[in-house]
Amino acid sequence: MQSGDSPPPAGGPWLLRPQRWPPRTAPALAPPPWPPAGSDGPPLLLLIDRRDPDVRALLTPLGDLLQAGERQRLHRLRGEGDGERFLLGRGALRLILGSWLGCDPAGLVLGAGPHGKPELLPPSDGGEPPPRFNVSHSGDLILLGFHPRRPVGVDVEQGRPVPEWESIARRCLPPGEWSAIGTLPQQQREQAFLAAWCRLEAGLKARGMGLFGPPPTPGDPEPEVWPLVLPEGYVGAAALASAAEATAVTSPRGPLPRAPQGPRG
């Protein structure tokens, strides 16, 4: 468990609390310690809040790490906050991975899976595989997840009205899960749906599977999924593919298409 984790709810999984980044007790651009290779613990989770003055002070230095294609993508983003979220997430990702790998963050080559998920290619000499990672953002939060061995998925959602939650849940969630949400008091259902959506997306991203892609093979091991402790107004989840899938999950089966007017991460 990570430092600061909350005790598990009765009958439920442990809650993970992401670490604030940048930390208040270290230099602004200092990377967090990397877990030892072969660790079977939960993912390392970092949370960036773009409202934080320490974060806003990093917009320029992190933006300087972006490559030409990333800068072009940044300039195409027009939604409110989209550019800052992308800059902070990609810049922090470059800084942290470059520091861990001992290379220039601005020169780090980030490839992409068949459906656009950023990834580092394994070394051609058969050396130590690169860290696995994933990024999600919503509202003012950017969530990064890392693991030395196992594919990781993260998802964060800002609380908001989702009037069509039931139709989305019936299409995407297991029957027992959406029916359980329907038994909650009316004012709790949309938040509970968003939390379930985060768990679903994090697990699918960890396994490299699309929301409407081929279903998993019967008997496939399930990913480990953790709900997260986040600032008020947000819900999130992190997941790791099983150890058995760590070498098998090399390319996503499909993107994560959203239902019309559904949650956005």
mmCIF file of C-alpha atoms in Angstrom:
data_model
loop_
_atom_site.group_PDB
_atom_site.id
_atom_site.type_symbol
_atom_site.label_atom_id
_atom_site.label_comp_id
_atom_site.label_asym_id
_atom_site.label_seq_id
_atom_site.Cartn_x
_atom_site.Cartn_y
_atom_site.Cartn_z
ATOM 1 C CA MET A 1 0.000 0.000 0.000
ATOM 2 C CA GLN A 2 1.095 3.529 -0.662
ATOM 3 C CA SER A 3 1.729 5.975 2.154
ATOM 4 C CA GLY A 4 -1.469 7.637 3.247
ATOM 5 C CA ASP A 5 -3.795 4.928 1.949
ATOM 6 C CA SER A 6 -7.173 4.728 3.613
ATOM 7 C CA PRO A 7 -8.505 1.556 5.234
ATOM 8 C CA PRO A 8 -10.724 -0.580 3.027
ATOM 9 C CA PRO A 9 -14.476 -0.246 3.180
ATOM 10 C CA ALA A 10 -16.247 -3.323 4.538
ATOM 11 C CA GLY A 11 -16.045 -6.031 1.910
ATOM 12 C CA GLY A 12 -14.398 -3.681 -0.596
ATOM 13 C CA PRO A 13 -10.945 -2.979 -2.022
ATOM 14 C CA TRP A 14 -8.328 -0.770 -0.487
ATOM 15 C CA LEU A 15 -8.486 2.899 -1.386
ATOM 16 C CA LEU A 16 -5.332 4.428 -2.847
ATOM 17 C CA ARG A 17 -4.370 8.039 -2.283
ATOM 18 C CA PRO A 18 -2.270 9.504 -5.124
ATOM 19 C CA GLN A 19 0.780 11.526 -4.179
ATOM 20 C CA ARG A 20 0.694 15.255 -4.798
ATOM 21 C CA TRP A 21 3.061 16.401 -7.535
ATOM 22 C CA PRO A 22 5.134 18.460 -7.352
ATOM 23 C CA PRO A 23 5.762 17.675 -3.665
ATOM 24 C CA ARG A 24 5.967 20.585 -1.278
ATOM 25 C CA THR A 25 9.027 19.151 0.466
ATOM 26 C CA ALA A 26 11.244 18.681 -2.614
ATOM 27 C CA PRO A 27 12.498 20.805 -5.520
ATOM 28 C CA ALA A 28 9.679 21.617 -7.938
ATOM 29 C CA LEU A 29 10.967 19.427 -10.777
ATOM 30 C CA ALA A 30 12.213 16.538 -8.632
ATOM 31 C CA PRO A 31 10.892 13.146 -9.816
ATOM 32 C CA PRO A 32 9.399 10.782 -7.244
ATOM 33 C CA PRO A 33 11.418 7.694 -6.223
ATOM 34 C CA TRP A 34 10.888 4.832 -8.638
ATOM 35 C CA PRO A 35 9.611 1.546 -7.143
ATOM 36 C CA PRO A 36 12.146 -1.284 -7.336
ATOM 37 C CA ALA A 37 12.003 -3.431 -10.455
ATOM 38 C CA GLY A 38 9.826 -6.475 -9.969
ATOM 39 C CA SER A 39 7.582 -4.780 -7.441
ATOM 40 C CA ASP A 40 4.211 -6.505 -7.095
ATOM 41 C CA GLY A 41 2.680 -3.612 -5.192
ATOM 42 C CA PRO A 42 0.040 -1.185 -6.453
ATOM 43 C CA PRO A 43 0.884 1.442 -9.065
ATOM 44 C CA LEU A 44 2.675 4.647 -8.212
ATOM 45 C CA LEU A 45 0.044 7.367 -8.580
ATOM 46 C CA LEU A 46 0.738 11.082 -8.961
ATOM 47 C CA LEU A 47 -1.881 13.818 -8.891
ATOM 48 C CA ILE A 48 -1.417 17.239 -10.485
ATOM 49 C CA ASP A 49 -3.911 20.000 -9.652
ATOM 50 C CA ARG A 50 -3.672 22.853 -12.134
ATOM 51 C CA ARG A 51 -5.164 25.248 -9.554
ATOM 52 C CA ASP A 52 -2.061 24.804 -7.387
ATOM 53 C CA PRO A 53 0.290 27.832 -7.631
ATOM 54 C CA ASP A 54 3.294 25.460 -7.573
ATOM 55 C CA VAL A 55 1.855 23.695 -10.607
ATOM 56 C CA ARG A 56 1.122 26.896 -12.478
ATOM 57 C CA ALA A 57 4.742 27.914 -12.008
ATOM 58 C CA LEU A 58 5.719 24.788 -13.979
ATOM 59 C CA LEU A 59 3.635 25.510 -17.090
ATOM 60 C CA THR A 60 6.547 27.097 -18.953
ATOM 61 C CA PRO A 61 9.334 24.645 -17.982
ATOM 62 C CA LEU A 62 7.122 21.632 -18.651
ATOM 63 C CA GLY A 63 5.930 23.126 -21.940
ATOM 64 C CA ASP A 64 9.564 23.468 -23.013
ATOM 65 C CA LEU A 65 9.874 19.655 -22.881
ATOM 66 C CA LEU A 66 7.233 19.015 -25.547
ATOM 67 C CA GLN A 67 8.286 17.871 -28.998
ATOM 68 C CA ALA A 68 7.097 19.513 -32.222
ATOM 69 C CA GLY A 69 4.190 17.117 -32.756
ATOM 70 C CA GLU A 70 3.020 17.609 -29.197
ATOM 71 C CA ARG A 71 3.185 21.386 -29.588
ATOM 72 C CA GLN A 72 1.050 21.125 -32.708
ATOM 73 C CA ARG A 73 -1.475 19.030 -30.833
ATOM 74 C CA LEU A 74 -1.442 21.549 -27.995
ATOM 75 C CA HIS A 75 -2.248 24.422 -30.355
ATOM 76 C CA ARG A 76 -5.190 22.484 -31.807
ATOM 77 C CA LEU A 77 -6.860 22.083 -28.421
ATOM 78 C CA ARG A 78 -9.619 24.658 -28.034
ATOM 79 C CA GLY A 79 -11.755 23.410 -25.119
ATOM 80 C CA GLU A 80 -11.515 25.255 -21.812
ATOM 81 C CA GLY A 81 -8.517 23.901 -19.915
ATOM 82 C CA ASP A 82 -7.739 21.224 -22.530
ATOM 83 C CA GLY A 83 -4.387 22.772 -23.436
ATOM 84 C CA GLU A 84 -3.207 23.108 -19.847
ATOM 85 C CA ARG A 85 -4.262 19.571 -18.982
ATOM 86 C CA PHE A 86 -2.404 18.162 -21.983
ATOM 87 C CA LEU A 87 0.702 20.282 -21.363
ATOM 88 C CA LEU A 88 0.898 19.384 -17.682
ATOM 89 C CA GLY A 89 0.230 15.691 -18.217
ATOM 90 C CA ARG A 90 2.621 15.221 -21.128
ATOM 91 C CA GLY A 91 5.303 17.508 -19.720
ATOM 92 C CA ALA A 92 5.276 15.815 -16.313
ATOM 93 C CA LEU A 93 5.288 12.403 -17.983
ATOM 94 C CA ARG A 94 8.380 13.355 -19.989
ATOM 95 C CA LEU A 95 10.157 14.846 -17.004
ATOM 96 C CA ILE A 96 9.523 11.855 -14.740
ATOM 97 C CA LEU A 97 10.271 9.132 -17.282
ATOM 98 C CA GLY A 98 13.376 10.934 -18.528
ATOM 99 C CA SER A 99 14.689 11.279 -14.982
ATOM 100 C CA TRP A 100 14.066 7.624 -14.193
ATOM 101 C CA LEU A 101 15.644 6.444 -17.439
ATOM 102 C CA GLY A 102 18.606 8.817 -17.247
ATOM 103 C CA CYS A 103 17.907 10.564 -20.552
ATOM 104 C CA ASP A 104 16.924 14.014 -21.773
ATOM 105 C CA PRO A 105 13.161 14.385 -21.108
ATOM 106 C CA ALA A 106 12.731 16.585 -24.175
ATOM 107 C CA GLY A 107 14.393 13.946 -26.345
ATOM 108 C CA LEU A 108 12.437 10.995 -24.974
ATOM 109 C CA VAL A 109 10.660 9.154 -27.776
ATOM 110 C CA LEU A 110 7.106 8.369 -26.751
ATOM 111 C CA GLY A 111 5.465 5.969 -29.130
ATOM 112 C CA ALA A 112 1.772 5.201 -29.302
ATOM 113 C CA GLY A 113 -0.163 1.980 -29.323
ATOM 114 C CA PRO A 114 -2.586 1.151 -32.151
ATOM 115 C CA HIS A 115 -5.208 3.366 -30.546
ATOM 116 C CA GLY A 116 -3.073 6.265 -29.384
ATOM 117 C CA LYS A 117 -2.119 5.243 -25.854
ATOM 118 C CA PRO A 118 1.377 6.653 -25.161
ATOM 119 C CA GLU A 119 3.999 4.002 -24.505
ATOM 120 C CA LEU A 120 7.718 3.384 -24.428
ATOM 121 C CA LEU A 121 9.030 0.665 -26.687
ATOM 122 C CA PRO A 122 11.008 -2.138 -25.012
ATOM 123 C CA PRO A 123 14.779 -2.009 -25.598
ATOM 124 C CA SER A 124 15.966 -3.870 -28.694
ATOM 125 C CA ASP A 125 18.820 -5.458 -26.720
ATOM 126 C CA GLY A 126 16.412 -7.316 -24.462
ATOM 127 C CA GLY A 127 17.328 -5.229 -21.408
ATOM 128 C CA GLU A 128 15.081 -4.147 -18.569
ATOM 129 C CA PRO A 129 11.608 -3.309 -19.939
ATOM 130 C CA PRO A 130 10.547 0.323 -19.686
ATOM 131 C CA PRO A 131 8.053 1.521 -17.080
ATOM 132 C CA ARG A 132 4.366 1.081 -17.846
ATOM 133 C CA PHE A 133 2.275 4.206 -17.465
ATOM 134 C CA ASN A 134 -1.087 5.809 -18.131
ATOM 135 C CA VAL A 135 -2.572 9.301 -17.863
ATOM 136 C CA SER A 136 -6.089 10.641 -17.322
ATOM 137 C CA HIS A 137 -7.462 14.102 -16.678
ATOM 138 C CA SER A 138 -10.737 15.807 -15.899
ATOM 139 C CA GLY A 139 -11.568 19.287 -14.644
ATOM 140 C CA ASP A 140 -8.517 20.610 -12.811
ATOM 141 C CA LEU A 141 -6.875 17.241 -12.109
ATOM 142 C CA ILE A 142 -4.310 15.245 -14.047
ATOM 143 C CA LEU A 143 -3.677 11.697 -12.809
ATOM 144 C CA LEU A 144 -0.575 9.690 -13.752
ATOM 145 C CA GLY A 145 -0.029 6.017 -12.979
ATOM 146 C CA PHE A 146 3.243 4.053 -13.234
ATOM 147 C CA HIS A 147 4.370 0.480 -12.652
ATOM 148 C CA PRO A 148 7.701 -1.228 -13.374
ATOM 149 C CA ARG A 149 6.221 -4.440 -14.790
ATOM 150 C CA ARG A 150 2.472 -4.557 -15.204
ATOM 151 C CA PRO A 151 0.278 -2.539 -17.608
ATOM 152 C CA VAL A 152 -1.515 0.190 -15.693
ATOM 153 C CA GLY A 153 -4.737 2.076 -16.303
ATOM 154 C CA VAL A 154 -6.049 5.169 -14.536
ATOM 155 C CA ASP A 155 -9.210 7.226 -14.869
ATOM 156 C CA VAL A 156 -10.458 10.378 -13.116
ATOM 157 C CA GLU A 157 -13.822 12.101 -13.515
ATOM 158 C CA GLN A 158 -15.077 15.417 -12.206
ATOM 159 C CA GLY A 159 -18.462 15.131 -10.552
ATOM 160 C CA ARG A 160 -21.268 16.546 -12.675
ATOM 161 C CA PRO A 161 -24.828 15.742 -13.672
ATOM 162 C CA VAL A 162 -25.135 12.686 -15.913
ATOM 163 C CA PRO A 163 -28.891 12.518 -16.583
ATOM 164 C CA GLU A 164 -28.451 9.652 -19.040
ATOM 165 C CA TRP A 165 -26.375 7.559 -16.612
ATOM 166 C CA GLU A 166 -28.828 4.671 -16.527
ATOM 167 C CA SER A 167 -28.848 4.051 -20.283
ATOM 168 C CA ILE A 168 -25.034 4.179 -20.372
ATOM 169 C CA ALA A 169 -24.776 1.890 -17.350
ATOM 170 C CA ARG A 170 -27.120 -0.684 -18.893
ATOM 171 C CA ARG A 171 -24.906 -0.838 -21.987
ATOM 172 C CA CYS A 172 -21.509 -0.772 -20.289
ATOM 173 C CA LEU A 173 -21.657 -2.018 -16.696
ATOM 174 C CA PRO A 174 -22.323 -5.533 -15.368
ATOM 175 C CA PRO A 175 -26.043 -5.969 -14.569
ATOM 176 C CA GLY A 176 -25.428 -6.314 -10.848
ATOM 177 C CA GLU A 177 -23.486 -3.073 -10.741
ATOM 178 C CA TRP A 178 -25.953 -0.827 -12.527
ATOM 179 C CA SER A 179 -28.897 -2.325 -10.681
ATOM 180 C CA ALA A 180 -27.129 -1.690 -7.349
ATOM 181 C CA ILE A 181 -26.634 1.959 -8.313
ATOM 182 C CA GLY A 182 -30.370 2.179 -8.966
ATOM 183 C CA THR A 183 -31.125 1.208 -5.360
ATOM 184 C CA LEU A 184 -29.207 4.206 -3.983
ATOM 185 C CA PRO A 185 -30.923 7.465 -3.031
ATOM 186 C CA GLN A 186 -31.546 9.584 -6.117
ATOM 187 C CA GLN A 187 -28.958 12.217 -5.198
ATOM 188 C CA GLN A 188 -26.185 9.589 -4.951
ATOM 189 C CA ARG A 189 -26.729 7.742 -8.218
ATOM 190 C CA GLU A 190 -24.835 9.952 -10.663
ATOM 191 C CA GLN A 191 -21.743 10.085 -8.440
ATOM 192 C CA ALA A 192 -21.887 6.311 -7.922
ATOM 193 C CA PHE A 193 -22.188 5.831 -11.680
ATOM 194 C CA LEU A 194 -19.116 8.012 -12.316
ATOM 195 C CA ALA A 195 -17.141 5.983 -9.758
ATOM 196 C CA ALA A 196 -18.201 2.739 -11.457
ATOM 197 C CA TRP A 197 -17.303 4.228 -14.843
ATOM 198 C CA CYS A 198 -13.808 5.051 -13.566
ATOM 199 C CA ARG A 199 -13.302 1.484 -12.345
ATOM 200 C CA LEU A 200 -14.478 0.139 -15.691
ATOM 201 C CA GLU A 201 -12.228 2.421 -17.749
ATOM 202 C CA ALA A 202 -9.166 1.922 -15.565
ATOM 203 C CA GLY A 203 -9.509 -1.853 -15.834
ATOM 204 C CA LEU A 204 -10.008 -1.774 -19.595
ATOM 205 C CA LYS A 205 -7.064 0.575 -20.109
ATOM 206 C CA ALA A 206 -4.840 -1.675 -17.997
ATOM 207 C CA ARG A 207 -5.771 -4.672 -20.141
ATOM 208 C CA GLY A 208 -5.588 -2.790 -23.448
ATOM 209 C CA MET A 209 -9.209 -3.519 -24.267
ATOM 210 C CA GLY A 210 -11.803 -1.278 -25.854
ATOM 211 C CA LEU A 211 -15.174 -0.605 -24.330
ATOM 212 C CA PHE A 212 -16.997 -2.157 -27.282
ATOM 213 C CA GLY A 213 -14.208 -4.451 -28.450
ATOM 214 C CA PRO A 214 -14.101 -8.240 -28.211
ATOM 215 C CA PRO A 215 -14.962 -9.483 -24.724
ATOM 216 C CA PRO A 216 -12.268 -11.131 -22.621
ATOM 217 C CA THR A 217 -11.765 -14.843 -23.028
ATOM 218 C CA PRO A 218 -13.581 -16.837 -20.335
ATOM 219 C CA GLY A 219 -11.162 -17.584 -17.535
ATOM 220 C CA ASP A 220 -8.917 -14.594 -18.245
ATOM 221 C CA PRO A 221 -7.609 -13.132 -14.987
ATOM 222 C CA GLU A 222 -9.288 -9.944 -13.889
ATOM 223 C CA PRO A 223 -7.234 -6.799 -13.347
ATOM 224 C CA GLU A 224 -6.687 -5.451 -9.859
ATOM 225 C CA VAL A 225 -8.720 -2.264 -9.451
ATOM 226 C CA TRP A 226 -8.513 0.334 -6.697
ATOM 227 C CA PRO A 227 -10.859 3.278 -6.058
ATOM 228 C CA LEU A 228 -8.984 6.464 -5.251
ATOM 229 C CA VAL A 229 -9.069 9.117 -2.549
ATOM 230 C CA LEU A 230 -9.287 12.404 -4.478
ATOM 231 C CA PRO A 231 -10.175 16.041 -3.748
ATOM 232 C CA GLU A 232 -13.839 16.769 -3.156
ATOM 233 C CA GLY A 233 -15.881 16.674 -6.340
ATOM 234 C CA TYR A 234 -13.798 14.016 -8.097
ATOM 235 C CA VAL A 235 -13.808 10.224 -8.324
ATOM 236 C CA GLY A 236 -11.206 7.954 -9.852
ATOM 237 C CA ALA A 237 -9.722 4.495 -10.093
ATOM 238 C CA ALA A 238 -6.447 2.772 -10.901
ATOM 239 C CA ALA A 239 -5.907 -0.743 -12.212
ATOM 240 C CA LEU A 240 -3.140 -3.187 -13.009
ATOM 241 C CA ALA A 241 -3.351 -6.023 -15.485
ATOM 242 C CA SER A 242 -2.672 -9.354 -13.869
ATOM 243 C CA ALA A 243 0.898 -10.593 -13.646
ATOM 244 C CA ALA A 244 0.018 -13.280 -16.196
ATOM 245 C CA GLU A 245 -0.995 -10.599 -18.680
ATOM 246 C CA ALA A 246 1.998 -8.363 -18.064
ATOM 247 C CA THR A 247 3.849 -9.667 -21.109
ATOM 248 C CA ALA A 248 0.772 -10.546 -23.142
ATOM 249 C CA VAL A 249 -0.828 -7.095 -23.162
ATOM 250 C CA THR A 250 1.196 -5.372 -25.873
ATOM 251 C CA SER A 251 -1.434 -3.556 -27.916
ATOM 252 C CA PRO A 252 -4.951 -2.326 -27.130
ATOM 253 C CA ARG A 253 -7.828 -4.056 -28.852
ATOM 254 C CA GLY A 254 -9.638 -0.819 -29.422
ATOM 255 C CA PRO A 255 -10.161 2.742 -28.251
ATOM 256 C CA LEU A 256 -12.519 3.606 -25.455
ATOM 257 C CA PRO A 257 -15.418 5.184 -27.350
ATOM 258 C CA ARG A 258 -17.800 7.202 -25.240
ATOM 259 C CA ALA A 259 -21.510 6.814 -25.342
ATOM 260 C CA PRO A 260 -23.165 9.986 -26.682
ATOM 261 C CA GLN A 261 -23.054 12.699 -24.008
ATOM 262 C CA GLY A 262 -21.401 10.227 -21.632
ATOM 263 C CA PRO A 263 -18.629 10.910 -19.124
ATOM 264 C CA ARG A 264 -15.506 12.604 -20.384
ATOM 265 C CA GLY A 265 -12.071 12.021 -18.853
#
